[in-house]
XYZ file of C-alpha atoms in Angstrom:
667
model
C 89.808 -88.755 -17.759
C 88.550 -85.482 -16.318
C 92.073 -84.302 -15.386
C 93.288 -85.173 -18.858
C 90.562 -83.094 -20.442
C 91.324 -80.159 -18.153
C 95.032 -80.346 -19.066
C 94.292 -80.489 -22.774
C 91.917 -77.551 -22.470
C 94.505 -75.495 -20.536
C 97.409 -75.918 -22.996
C 96.016 -73.661 -25.778
C 95.505 -70.840 -23.260
C 99.074 -71.273 -21.961
C 100.547 -70.933 -25.444
C 98.321 -67.923 -26.083
C 99.671 -66.204 -22.948
C 103.296 -66.913 -23.991
C 102.560 -65.574 -27.469
C 101.063 -62.366 -26.024
C 104.128 -61.860 -23.784
C 106.487 -62.271 -26.735
C 104.430 -59.838 -28.801
C 104.452 -57.332 -25.930
C 108.228 -57.557 -25.527
C 108.801 -57.108 -29.257
C 106.343 -54.222 -29.445
C 107.926 -52.514 -26.426
C 111.416 -52.838 -27.895
C 110.239 -51.396 -31.204
C 108.892 -48.271 -29.474
C 112.210 -47.536 -27.682
C 114.781 -45.214 -29.305
C 118.398 -46.029 -28.416
C 121.183 -43.556 -29.427
C 124.660 -45.038 -29.833
C 127.341 -42.769 -28.320
C 131.122 -42.930 -28.558
C 133.229 -42.700 -25.433
C 134.372 -39.160 -26.333
C 130.786 -37.975 -26.830
C 129.849 -39.541 -23.504
C 132.725 -37.749 -21.670
C 131.798 -34.478 -23.355
C 128.158 -34.776 -22.271
C 129.359 -35.790 -18.804
C 131.540 -32.692 -18.430
C 128.757 -30.459 -19.775
C 126.337 -31.842 -17.137
C 123.921 -33.114 -19.792
C 123.533 -36.570 -18.262
C 120.400 -37.230 -16.247
C 121.087 -40.864 -15.201
C 123.340 -43.756 -16.142
C 123.324 -47.503 -15.507
C 126.572 -49.513 -15.516
C 126.342 -53.264 -16.220
C 129.524 -55.414 -16.347
C 129.637 -58.126 -19.035
C 132.586 -60.353 -18.270
C 132.189 -62.576 -21.306
C 132.488 -59.627 -23.696
C 135.114 -57.982 -21.410
C 133.242 -54.659 -21.470
C 131.026 -52.428 -19.371
C 127.632 -51.651 -20.869
C 126.576 -48.094 -20.025
C 122.943 -47.072 -20.573
C 121.301 -43.834 -19.599
C 119.357 -40.718 -20.458
C 120.417 -37.203 -21.399
C 118.537 -34.130 -20.328
C 115.938 -33.303 -22.946
C 115.394 -36.940 -24.027
C 111.876 -38.277 -24.551
C 110.435 -40.864 -22.195
C 111.333 -43.835 -24.455
C 114.693 -42.392 -25.625
C 118.017 -43.597 -24.152
C 121.697 -43.786 -25.070
C 124.067 -46.742 -24.928
C 127.792 -47.377 -25.266
C 130.360 -49.970 -24.323
C 133.718 -49.307 -22.661
C 136.573 -51.696 -21.829
C 136.171 -53.724 -18.654
C 138.497 -51.497 -16.572
C 137.918 -50.287 -13.068
C 139.892 -47.098 -13.770
C 137.384 -45.925 -16.364
C 134.493 -46.334 -13.946
C 136.511 -44.627 -11.216
C 137.149 -41.645 -13.524
C 133.408 -41.315 -14.258
C 132.541 -41.394 -10.579
C 135.351 -38.925 -9.778
C 133.998 -36.415 -12.320
C 130.586 -36.684 -10.620
C 132.071 -36.103 -7.150
C 134.512 -33.334 -8.075
C 132.118 -31.313 -10.177
C 129.230 -32.089 -7.881
C 127.048 -33.207 -10.731
C 123.467 -34.314 -9.942
C 122.955 -37.292 -12.318
C 122.003 -40.682 -10.894
C 124.292 -43.686 -11.134
C 123.045 -47.302 -10.970
C 125.250 -50.378 -10.987
C 124.269 -54.012 -11.496
C 126.070 -57.301 -11.076
C 127.067 -59.310 -14.085
C 123.919 -61.274 -15.164
C 126.056 -63.706 -17.114
C 127.606 -64.906 -13.841
C 124.157 -66.092 -12.578
C 123.808 -69.844 -12.989
C 120.010 -69.640 -13.030
C 119.981 -67.014 -15.742
C 122.413 -69.041 -17.791
C 120.280 -72.151 -17.455
C 117.110 -70.271 -18.372
C 118.732 -68.541 -21.295
C 120.035 -71.795 -22.728
C 117.302 -74.261 -21.776
C 114.102 -72.176 -22.010
C 113.976 -72.120 -25.824
C 114.601 -75.871 -25.878
C 111.862 -76.486 -23.300
C 109.372 -74.394 -25.298
C 110.188 -76.195 -28.534
C 109.957 -79.628 -26.881
C 106.674 -78.653 -25.154
C 105.111 -77.592 -28.430
C 106.236 -80.862 -30.011
C 104.766 -82.928 -27.166
C 101.480 -81.032 -27.400
C 101.094 -81.698 -31.123
C 102.137 -85.331 -30.637
C 99.609 -85.865 -27.824
C 96.839 -84.423 -29.977
C 97.721 -86.857 -32.737
C 97.764 -89.759 -30.262
C 94.354 -88.718 -28.915
C 92.927 -88.671 -32.428
C 94.299 -92.156 -33.072
C 93.087 -93.457 -29.699
C 89.589 -92.145 -30.402
C 89.540 -94.039 -33.664
C 90.618 -97.154 -31.750
C 87.953 -96.598 -29.029
C 85.279 -96.271 -31.701
C 84.783 -100.031 -31.726
C 84.785 -100.442 -27.945
C 81.672 -101.231 -25.969
C 79.569 -98.397 -24.587
C 78.243 -100.578 -21.780
C 78.506 -98.866 -18.398
C 79.536 -100.803 -15.331
C 77.641 -100.455 -12.059
C 78.111 -102.290 -8.797
C 75.007 -103.968 -7.459
C 75.983 -103.291 -3.837
C 73.808 -100.647 -2.188
C 71.570 -100.282 -5.235
C 68.039 -101.347 -6.069
C 66.781 -104.555 -4.431
C 63.548 -106.551 -4.510
C 62.177 -104.335 -1.722
C 62.023 -101.500 -4.250
C 60.096 -103.626 -6.783
C 56.402 -103.902 -5.913
C 53.562 -105.698 -7.636
C 55.771 -108.238 -9.450
C 55.812 -111.222 -7.105
C 55.670 -113.947 -9.774
C 58.222 -112.151 -11.922
C 60.617 -111.890 -8.970
C 60.264 -115.627 -8.363
C 61.160 -116.310 -12.008
C 64.443 -114.396 -11.806
C 65.366 -115.418 -8.253
C 67.152 -118.489 -9.659
C 69.623 -116.163 -11.348
C 70.522 -114.675 -7.978
C 71.047 -118.110 -6.413
C 73.253 -119.145 -9.325
C 75.387 -115.997 -9.142
C 75.821 -116.442 -5.387
C 76.349 -120.238 -5.285
C 76.863 -121.756 -8.759
C 78.326 -125.027 -7.445
C 75.053 -126.526 -6.212
C 73.552 -126.091 -9.688
C 76.627 -127.567 -11.383
C 76.662 -130.586 -9.052
C 73.058 -131.334 -9.987
C 73.881 -131.003 -13.685
C 71.496 -128.082 -14.081
C 72.244 -125.391 -16.649
C 71.247 -121.917 -15.584
C 69.509 -119.847 -18.293
C 72.029 -117.854 -20.314
C 69.512 -115.163 -21.068
C 66.228 -113.882 -19.690
C 63.958 -111.709 -21.829
C 61.640 -109.320 -19.987
C 58.585 -108.555 -22.109
C 55.817 -106.128 -21.257
C 54.235 -102.724 -21.868
C 56.250 -99.552 -21.187
C 56.497 -98.438 -17.577
C 55.789 -101.826 -15.971
C 59.211 -102.112 -14.274
C 61.374 -104.235 -16.595
C 64.524 -102.135 -16.116
C 63.856 -101.828 -12.379
C 63.559 -105.626 -12.091
C 66.900 -106.140 -13.860
C 68.585 -103.641 -11.512
C 67.065 -105.448 -8.536
C 68.545 -108.769 -9.704
C 72.010 -107.191 -9.802
C 71.423 -105.552 -6.411
C 70.286 -108.793 -4.769
C 73.161 -110.797 -6.262
C 75.691 -108.054 -5.397
C 77.616 -108.572 -8.631
C 78.920 -106.220 -11.339
C 76.161 -105.009 -13.615
C 76.733 -103.888 -17.217
C 73.884 -101.936 -18.749
C 73.516 -100.699 -22.320
C 70.778 -99.768 -24.747
C 70.264 -101.675 -27.986
C 70.719 -98.476 -29.997
C 74.266 -98.040 -28.581
C 75.473 -100.938 -30.724
C 74.301 -99.650 -34.090
C 76.531 -97.183 -35.947
C 76.833 -95.814 -39.461
C 79.876 -97.955 -40.243
C 79.413 -101.665 -40.814
C 81.184 -103.857 -38.244
C 81.341 -101.350 -35.382
C 78.320 -102.842 -33.608
C 79.760 -106.370 -33.812
C 83.065 -105.058 -32.430
C 81.257 -103.467 -29.498
C 79.443 -106.727 -28.739
C 82.776 -108.609 -28.662
C 84.347 -105.980 -26.428
C 81.349 -105.988 -24.063
C 81.530 -109.758 -23.520
C 85.327 -109.529 -23.172
C 84.923 -107.033 -20.319
C 82.179 -109.148 -18.770
C 84.426 -112.250 -18.757
C 87.025 -110.327 -16.755
C 84.387 -109.505 -14.101
C 82.480 -112.818 -14.126
C 80.141 -113.705 -12.542
C 78.219 -110.658 -13.714
C 75.057 -109.470 -15.410
C 74.600 -107.755 -18.753
C 71.390 -105.797 -19.205
C 70.396 -104.741 -22.734
C 67.470 -102.342 -22.761
C 65.258 -102.004 -25.860
C 66.878 -105.016 -27.522
C 64.449 -104.767 -30.443
C 66.652 -101.931 -31.791
C 69.292 -104.532 -32.669
C 67.438 -107.854 -32.482
C 64.827 -107.492 -35.237
C 64.302 -110.290 -37.705
C 67.021 -110.522 -40.338
C 66.253 -110.105 -44.031
C 62.800 -108.631 -43.418
C 61.162 -105.811 -45.284
C 61.414 -104.537 -48.817
C 64.968 -104.565 -50.208
C 66.457 -106.809 -47.522
C 67.737 -105.838 -44.105
C 70.286 -103.533 -42.538
C 73.844 -104.875 -42.837
C 75.232 -103.164 -39.739
C 72.304 -104.195 -37.528
C 72.319 -107.762 -38.835
C 76.073 -108.179 -38.287
C 75.628 -106.869 -34.745
C 72.828 -109.376 -34.156
C 74.925 -112.212 -35.606
C 77.763 -111.386 -33.211
C 75.355 -111.248 -30.268
C 73.958 -114.665 -31.203
C 77.489 -116.101 -31.410
C 78.565 -114.649 -28.060
C 75.463 -115.910 -26.246
C 75.620 -119.465 -27.593
C 78.258 -120.075 -30.241
C 81.580 -121.876 -30.426
C 82.969 -119.978 -27.450
C 81.801 -120.228 -23.861
C 80.873 -117.345 -21.582
C 80.601 -118.969 -18.170
C 79.213 -116.875 -15.349
C 77.650 -114.258 -17.659
C 73.879 -113.856 -17.655
C 72.200 -111.578 -20.165
C 68.938 -109.855 -19.268
C 67.139 -107.964 -22.019
C 63.962 -105.906 -22.078
C 61.537 -105.058 -24.858
C 57.886 -104.227 -25.350
C 57.907 -105.653 -28.904
C 58.881 -109.306 -28.606
C 56.965 -110.114 -31.800
C 59.582 -108.395 -33.987
C 62.618 -110.226 -32.541
C 64.577 -112.742 -34.592
C 63.599 -116.377 -33.812
C 67.277 -117.333 -33.418
C 67.505 -114.901 -30.508
C 64.627 -116.550 -28.671
C 65.697 -120.183 -28.966
C 66.896 -122.192 -25.925
C 70.551 -121.561 -25.199
C 70.250 -117.845 -25.828
C 67.181 -116.309 -24.261
C 66.018 -119.493 -22.562
C 63.315 -117.833 -20.563
C 60.776 -115.132 -21.273
C 59.257 -113.311 -18.313
C 56.130 -111.302 -19.082
C 55.876 -108.157 -16.970
C 52.216 -107.156 -17.207
C 50.313 -104.162 -15.930
C 49.674 -104.530 -12.178
C 46.331 -105.657 -10.766
C 44.601 -103.879 -7.893
C 46.812 -105.512 -5.268
C 49.958 -104.741 -7.238
C 48.910 -101.121 -7.720
C 48.410 -100.715 -3.975
C 51.905 -102.100 -3.312
C 53.432 -99.836 -5.974
C 51.658 -96.806 -4.514
C 53.024 -97.723 -1.070
C 56.580 -97.689 -2.467
C 56.176 -94.307 -4.155
C 54.327 -92.789 -1.177
C 57.210 -93.388 1.246
C 58.522 -89.812 1.023
C 55.150 -88.070 0.588
C 52.829 -86.577 3.198
C 49.345 -88.003 2.712
C 46.244 -86.530 4.351
C 43.929 -88.465 6.640
C 41.338 -89.122 3.941
C 43.789 -90.659 1.477
C 43.910 -94.448 1.419
C 46.046 -96.281 -1.095
C 43.505 -99.111 -1.423
C 40.826 -96.715 -2.704
C 43.327 -95.036 -4.996
C 44.291 -98.424 -6.428
C 40.606 -99.102 -7.226
C 40.386 -95.841 -9.159
C 43.400 -96.516 -11.390
C 42.826 -99.700 -13.444
C 45.191 -100.011 -16.391
C 47.841 -97.758 -14.793
C 51.440 -98.930 -15.013
C 54.004 -98.460 -12.251
C 55.380 -95.391 -14.033
C 51.863 -93.934 -14.318
C 51.251 -94.407 -10.590
C 54.547 -92.744 -9.696
C 53.669 -89.852 -11.992
C 50.199 -89.570 -10.431
C 51.573 -89.181 -6.894
C 54.203 -86.751 -8.096
C 51.569 -84.596 -9.823
C 49.492 -84.664 -6.629
C 52.511 -83.536 -4.600
C 53.189 -80.683 -7.040
C 49.559 -79.539 -6.807
C 49.737 -79.673 -3.007
C 52.772 -77.385 -2.954
C 51.123 -75.062 -5.482
C 48.041 -74.782 -3.240
C 50.153 -74.182 -0.092
C 48.830 -77.234 1.736
C 50.623 -79.301 4.350
C 49.514 -82.737 3.088
C 48.184 -84.385 -0.076
C 44.396 -84.723 -0.017
C 41.956 -86.529 -2.309
C 41.229 -83.221 -4.056
C 44.822 -83.150 -5.351
C 44.774 -86.858 -6.195
C 41.536 -86.476 -8.189
C 42.998 -83.576 -10.129
C 46.287 -85.448 -10.668
C 44.376 -88.498 -11.975
C 42.555 -86.321 -14.484
C 45.822 -84.677 -15.525
C 47.569 -88.004 -16.106
C 44.651 -89.467 -18.076
C 43.395 -86.471 -20.063
C 45.709 -83.522 -19.467
C 45.197 -80.273 -17.537
C 41.765 -78.701 -17.374
C 41.124 -75.918 -19.897
C 39.082 -73.484 -17.815
C 39.735 -70.677 -20.276
C 38.105 -72.592 -23.149
C 34.628 -71.175 -23.625
C 31.654 -73.105 -25.015
C 28.525 -71.654 -26.485
C 25.433 -72.463 -24.425
C 24.266 -74.929 -27.083
C 27.637 -76.728 -27.108
C 27.705 -76.855 -23.323
C 24.224 -78.399 -23.150
C 25.104 -80.947 -25.836
C 28.287 -81.985 -23.998
C 26.351 -82.250 -20.706
C 23.670 -84.519 -22.204
C 26.328 -86.535 -24.079
C 28.236 -87.299 -20.860
C 24.984 -87.866 -18.961
C 24.043 -90.475 -21.586
C 27.228 -92.427 -20.857
C 26.543 -92.173 -17.118
C 22.931 -93.441 -17.354
C 23.937 -96.457 -19.474
C 26.706 -97.249 -16.976
C 24.238 -97.073 -14.097
C 21.509 -99.206 -15.687
C 23.551 -102.011 -17.260
C 24.630 -104.688 -14.769
C 27.846 -105.640 -16.565
C 28.854 -102.071 -17.318
C 31.637 -100.249 -15.513
C 30.971 -98.109 -12.444
C 30.783 -94.364 -12.956
C 33.442 -92.681 -10.839
C 33.331 -89.165 -12.185
C 31.557 -87.147 -14.889
C 32.705 -83.702 -15.984
C 32.046 -81.244 -18.780
C 35.289 -79.344 -18.140
C 37.377 -79.781 -21.303
C 40.683 -81.625 -20.968
C 43.100 -82.444 -23.769
C 41.120 -83.085 -26.961
C 37.914 -83.985 -25.111
C 35.105 -81.545 -24.403
C 34.250 -83.601 -21.316
C 34.706 -87.146 -20.146
C 33.193 -89.924 -18.106
C 35.560 -91.828 -15.813
C 34.286 -95.418 -15.530
C 36.137 -98.335 -13.968
C 35.195 -102.033 -13.999
C 33.457 -103.405 -10.942
C 35.918 -106.290 -10.902
C 39.159 -106.660 -12.825
C 39.029 -109.671 -15.123
C 41.420 -111.116 -17.704
C 38.684 -112.225 -20.109
C 35.466 -110.668 -21.364
C 32.194 -112.390 -22.220
C 30.082 -111.583 -25.254
C 27.460 -109.814 -23.139
C 30.135 -107.679 -21.460
C 31.548 -106.622 -24.832
C 28.074 -105.774 -26.111
C 27.383 -103.680 -23.014
C 30.716 -101.883 -23.496
C 29.625 -100.963 -27.025
C 26.208 -99.888 -25.714
C 27.860 -97.661 -23.118
C 30.107 -96.083 -25.735
C 27.076 -95.295 -27.911
C 25.149 -93.754 -25.010
C 26.463 -90.260 -25.689
C 25.426 -90.279 -29.351
C 21.956 -91.623 -28.460
C 21.480 -88.945 -25.773
C 22.270 -86.210 -28.307
C 19.775 -87.617 -30.803
C 16.964 -88.040 -28.260
C 17.413 -84.610 -26.677
C 18.282 -82.332 -29.592
C 17.051 -84.299 -32.596
C 20.523 -84.093 -34.178
C 24.008 -85.485 -33.661
C 27.465 -83.920 -33.349
C 31.110 -84.874 -33.836
C 31.527 -85.419 -30.078
C 31.086 -89.185 -30.443
C 34.143 -89.539 -32.719
C 36.314 -91.349 -30.181
C 33.362 -93.397 -28.876
C 32.586 -94.715 -32.364
C 36.247 -95.559 -32.949
C 36.414 -97.689 -29.797
C 33.036 -99.322 -30.404
C 33.892 -100.209 -34.017
C 37.167 -101.777 -32.937
C 35.405 -103.974 -30.365
C 32.725 -105.002 -32.873
C 35.264 -105.947 -35.555
C 37.291 -107.977 -33.068
C 34.130 -109.840 -32.024
C 33.434 -110.796 -35.644
C 36.940 -111.468 -37.032
C 38.946 -112.635 -33.997
C 36.684 -113.899 -31.203
C 34.107 -115.854 -33.259
C 31.199 -114.013 -31.603
C 28.959 -113.631 -34.667
C 26.813 -115.610 -37.112
C 29.882 -116.207 -39.292
C 30.869 -119.045 -36.993
C 33.857 -120.130 -34.932
C 36.460 -118.892 -37.388
C 39.288 -116.444 -36.792
C 39.368 -114.357 -39.947
C 42.067 -111.826 -38.992
C 45.334 -111.971 -37.084
C 47.186 -109.014 -35.628
C 50.476 -109.443 -37.443
C 52.357 -108.287 -40.535
C 55.815 -107.545 -41.864
C 58.379 -106.229 -39.415
C 59.247 -103.133 -41.436
C 55.751 -102.582 -42.857
C 53.876 -101.651 -39.705
C 53.739 -105.052 -38.050
C 51.875 -103.720 -35.050
C 49.221 -102.006 -37.122
C 48.449 -104.395 -39.989
C 46.429 -107.615 -40.044
C 46.629 -110.690 -42.230
C 43.385 -111.478 -44.094
C 42.286 -115.066 -44.630
C 38.989 -114.457 -46.387
C 37.474 -113.525 -49.728
C 35.709 -110.325 -50.738
C 32.335 -112.038 -50.206
C 33.300 -112.836 -46.608
C 34.517 -109.239 -46.180
C 31.024 -108.091 -47.119
C 29.563 -110.483 -44.554
C 31.937 -109.083 -41.912
C 30.644 -105.570 -42.595
C 27.055 -106.796 -42.277
C 27.760 -108.513 -38.940
C 29.547 -105.435 -37.579
C 26.652 -103.203 -38.555
C 24.236 -105.655 -36.959
C 26.141 -105.541 -33.643
C 26.378 -101.734 -33.702
C 22.689 -101.289 -34.582
C 21.503 -103.706 -31.879
C 23.605 -101.923 -29.238
C 22.374 -98.557 -30.497
C 18.764 -99.656 -30.183
C 19.396 -100.991 -26.685
C 20.983 -97.676 -25.646
C 18.051 -95.835 -27.201
C 15.532 -97.907 -25.238
C 17.351 -97.395 -21.928
C 17.680 -93.629 -22.351
C 14.095 -93.286 -23.584
C 12.903 -95.021 -20.417
C 15.231 -92.930 -18.224
C 14.698 -89.484 -19.722
C 14.106 -87.915 -16.319
C 17.378 -89.310 -14.926
C 19.204 -88.228 -18.091
C 17.898 -84.667 -17.738
C 18.610 -84.618 -13.994
C 22.269 -85.610 -14.426
C 22.713 -83.281 -17.417
C 21.199 -80.262 -15.604
C 23.335 -81.022 -12.546
C 26.419 -81.106 -14.785
C 25.486 -77.735 -16.278
C 25.282 -76.303 -12.756
C 28.218 -78.020 -11.017
C 30.353 -79.005 -14.084
C 31.702 -82.084 -12.241
C 29.864 -84.897 -10.463
C 31.465 -87.598 -8.339
C 30.314 -91.175 -7.797
C 28.689 -90.292 -4.459
C 26.809 -87.332 -5.934
C 25.500 -89.413 -8.866
C 24.323 -92.143 -6.483
C 22.524 -89.507 -4.398
C 20.877 -88.157 -7.549
C 19.640 -91.628 -8.520
C 18.217 -92.306 -5.032
C 16.764 -88.894 -4.145
C 16.216 -87.114 -7.450
C 18.183 -84.021 -6.434
C 21.664 -82.982 -5.389
C 22.499 -83.005 -1.659
C 21.756 -79.645 -0.089
C 24.940 -78.008 1.074
C 25.026 -74.463 2.320
C 27.363 -72.374 0.250
C 30.468 -71.213 2.075
C 30.640 -68.154 -0.154
C 27.556 -66.797 1.649
C 29.492 -66.519 4.931
C 31.576 -63.463 5.785
C 35.271 -63.661 6.727
C 34.616 -63.707 10.500
C 32.154 -66.582 10.196
C 34.545 -68.539 7.954
C 37.393 -68.119 10.471
C 35.098 -69.324 13.245
C 34.188 -72.464 11.261
C 37.873 -73.041 10.402
C 38.812 -72.748 14.087
C 36.187 -75.328 15.053
C 37.422 -77.639 12.296
C 40.992 -77.397 13.590
C 42.523 -75.880 10.440
C 46.037 -74.638 11.214
C 46.971 -71.048 10.412
C 43.373 -70.047 9.615
C 44.004 -66.459 10.780
C 46.501 -65.932 7.931
C 44.131 -67.157 5.198
C 41.933 -64.951 3.040
C 38.297 -65.739 2.218
C 38.993 -67.849 -0.913
C 41.703 -69.849 0.873
C 39.390 -70.501 3.843
C 36.604 -71.703 1.520
C 39.055 -74.014 -0.273
C 40.403 -75.439 3.009
C 36.892 -76.099 4.378
C 35.790 -77.727 1.099
C 38.776 -80.089 1.165
C 38.058 -80.978 4.786
C 34.443 -81.826 3.916
C 35.632 -84.064 1.058
C 38.019 -85.906 3.392
C 35.273 -86.461 5.958
C 32.816 -87.757 3.339
C 35.438 -90.153 1.972
C 36.182 -91.456 5.471
C 32.478 -92.101 6.001
C 32.274 -93.903 2.672
C 35.202 -96.117 3.679
C 33.518 -96.930 6.988
C 30.370 -97.979 5.101
C 32.419 -100.222 2.801
C 34.193 -101.795 5.797
């Protein structure tokens, strides 16, 4: 295909060059002035010694000699020409006049060009070749246009060979999911043992889960383990402007797959073509629905597609057509969830293979700090840490880079240039300190990992809190304590400054959502064990964002009362805790104003001792003293570092040592 494109791109330039040559020849001939002489005039000029040079060319077909030349006094582009009978005596007379009179003109002779076979062939065939070439060029262009219109309905699925590709070793944290799809590999390798038992292998497997959890990677691993051809295509590649093209591409895709059976077909983002038919205002989309109908027929219709297994992925299984999910089509749904702490550690180990980690970096601790991260998030975190390490001219990734990378992935880069007024800075410090105190004092609250007043993204500061243990369910008391923790910032502002700010906007949004879910979905209120709302709606009317209501306006009023009751009770609890812990609140807030960022270890030290750990400032040392400390610490290349770089290197080393000690305590 590439050679064909190069040839087609070269032809226009070739014809342009030929055209320029023809134009040049015509232009050159137009600028030349040729004077026709008679034989008598030529002899007269010859005897008068007016000839400067002549050229004699025999032309046997015309039975003449063609004589061209220049007379003295002619311009550069001016010549004369005449023809004389093809007689050797005439030429001999001309040469004799030159020798006898000792004339000084030049004489050139050429052989008869018409006697050259090559010249004859070129003269006769070249025009024909040019005309035929132009005809072939125009014909090929027309054929290409027609072939493109024919290819329009062909499948855009790309074929890959599973050999040497992704395998289960590259997929971490999905042990149960790999077990679910391992039957597909056994069937593709040895289908007879299943057929002898009368078992029917699933025709389709639907991978469902949040973005970035490894659905596409798992499908590639199945093809790699089975070592079979692997067709992959996106759901949007089927849908076109013209009705019927998508259905044609589905037919062509299965036709190609039959020729390479046994094989796999992977359709990514199948919700682009597999949405419910006839949904929404004004009906559905004819092209998309015809494509879906053809897909349903190919998977389990009148025809049979033996040896073809379809794997599809989506993060919106709730919008898919029910006919697509019935047995015989997508027989099995495999939910690919966010990884737990063990899965995150395994995923980090996969992505850390080609990265240089420092001594203080342990993947187990990093996995504890990243609840809710998907596999893609973890890969991005390590990549950001590696980029920061290179930017800081370090030899290995330390926890300082990982902490910064975590903050970048969650909240965005730090905005050091953004300046607060002193009042704003104090309010942000007490707001974040309020969250931290509630997290420390409530037993079911999350652990405080980091508190900062450095603005990131849309937040003026943030409090990184992770659960003490990862659970799949939440009790009523845990939800109430989550709401209390979210309201801690607003309460701290009110107690300290006697007024409130807009800083609690996101906190109130999260708290209100939890409270409403407790009342309308979880049955955790005085309204009883009734689910009043369901998270569903029309497919084309914001299905993921609307809820169906099964209650009257009177009940709606009761829901508002119950929500307010929950919020007020949690607010009062937060107010009581912070009123009792005003000293701790002020201590953490003042420490934040001084250091801007506090870690888990520093906060724990504050709670136990009432002050920050005393650390002598490295900035007080001169360059010689810093180099001496760096030499004792074993920092490589310390002689080439300036004062700021030495301070940074020593700080990072201290952090690594403190983290190692913390790990030893935990062990």
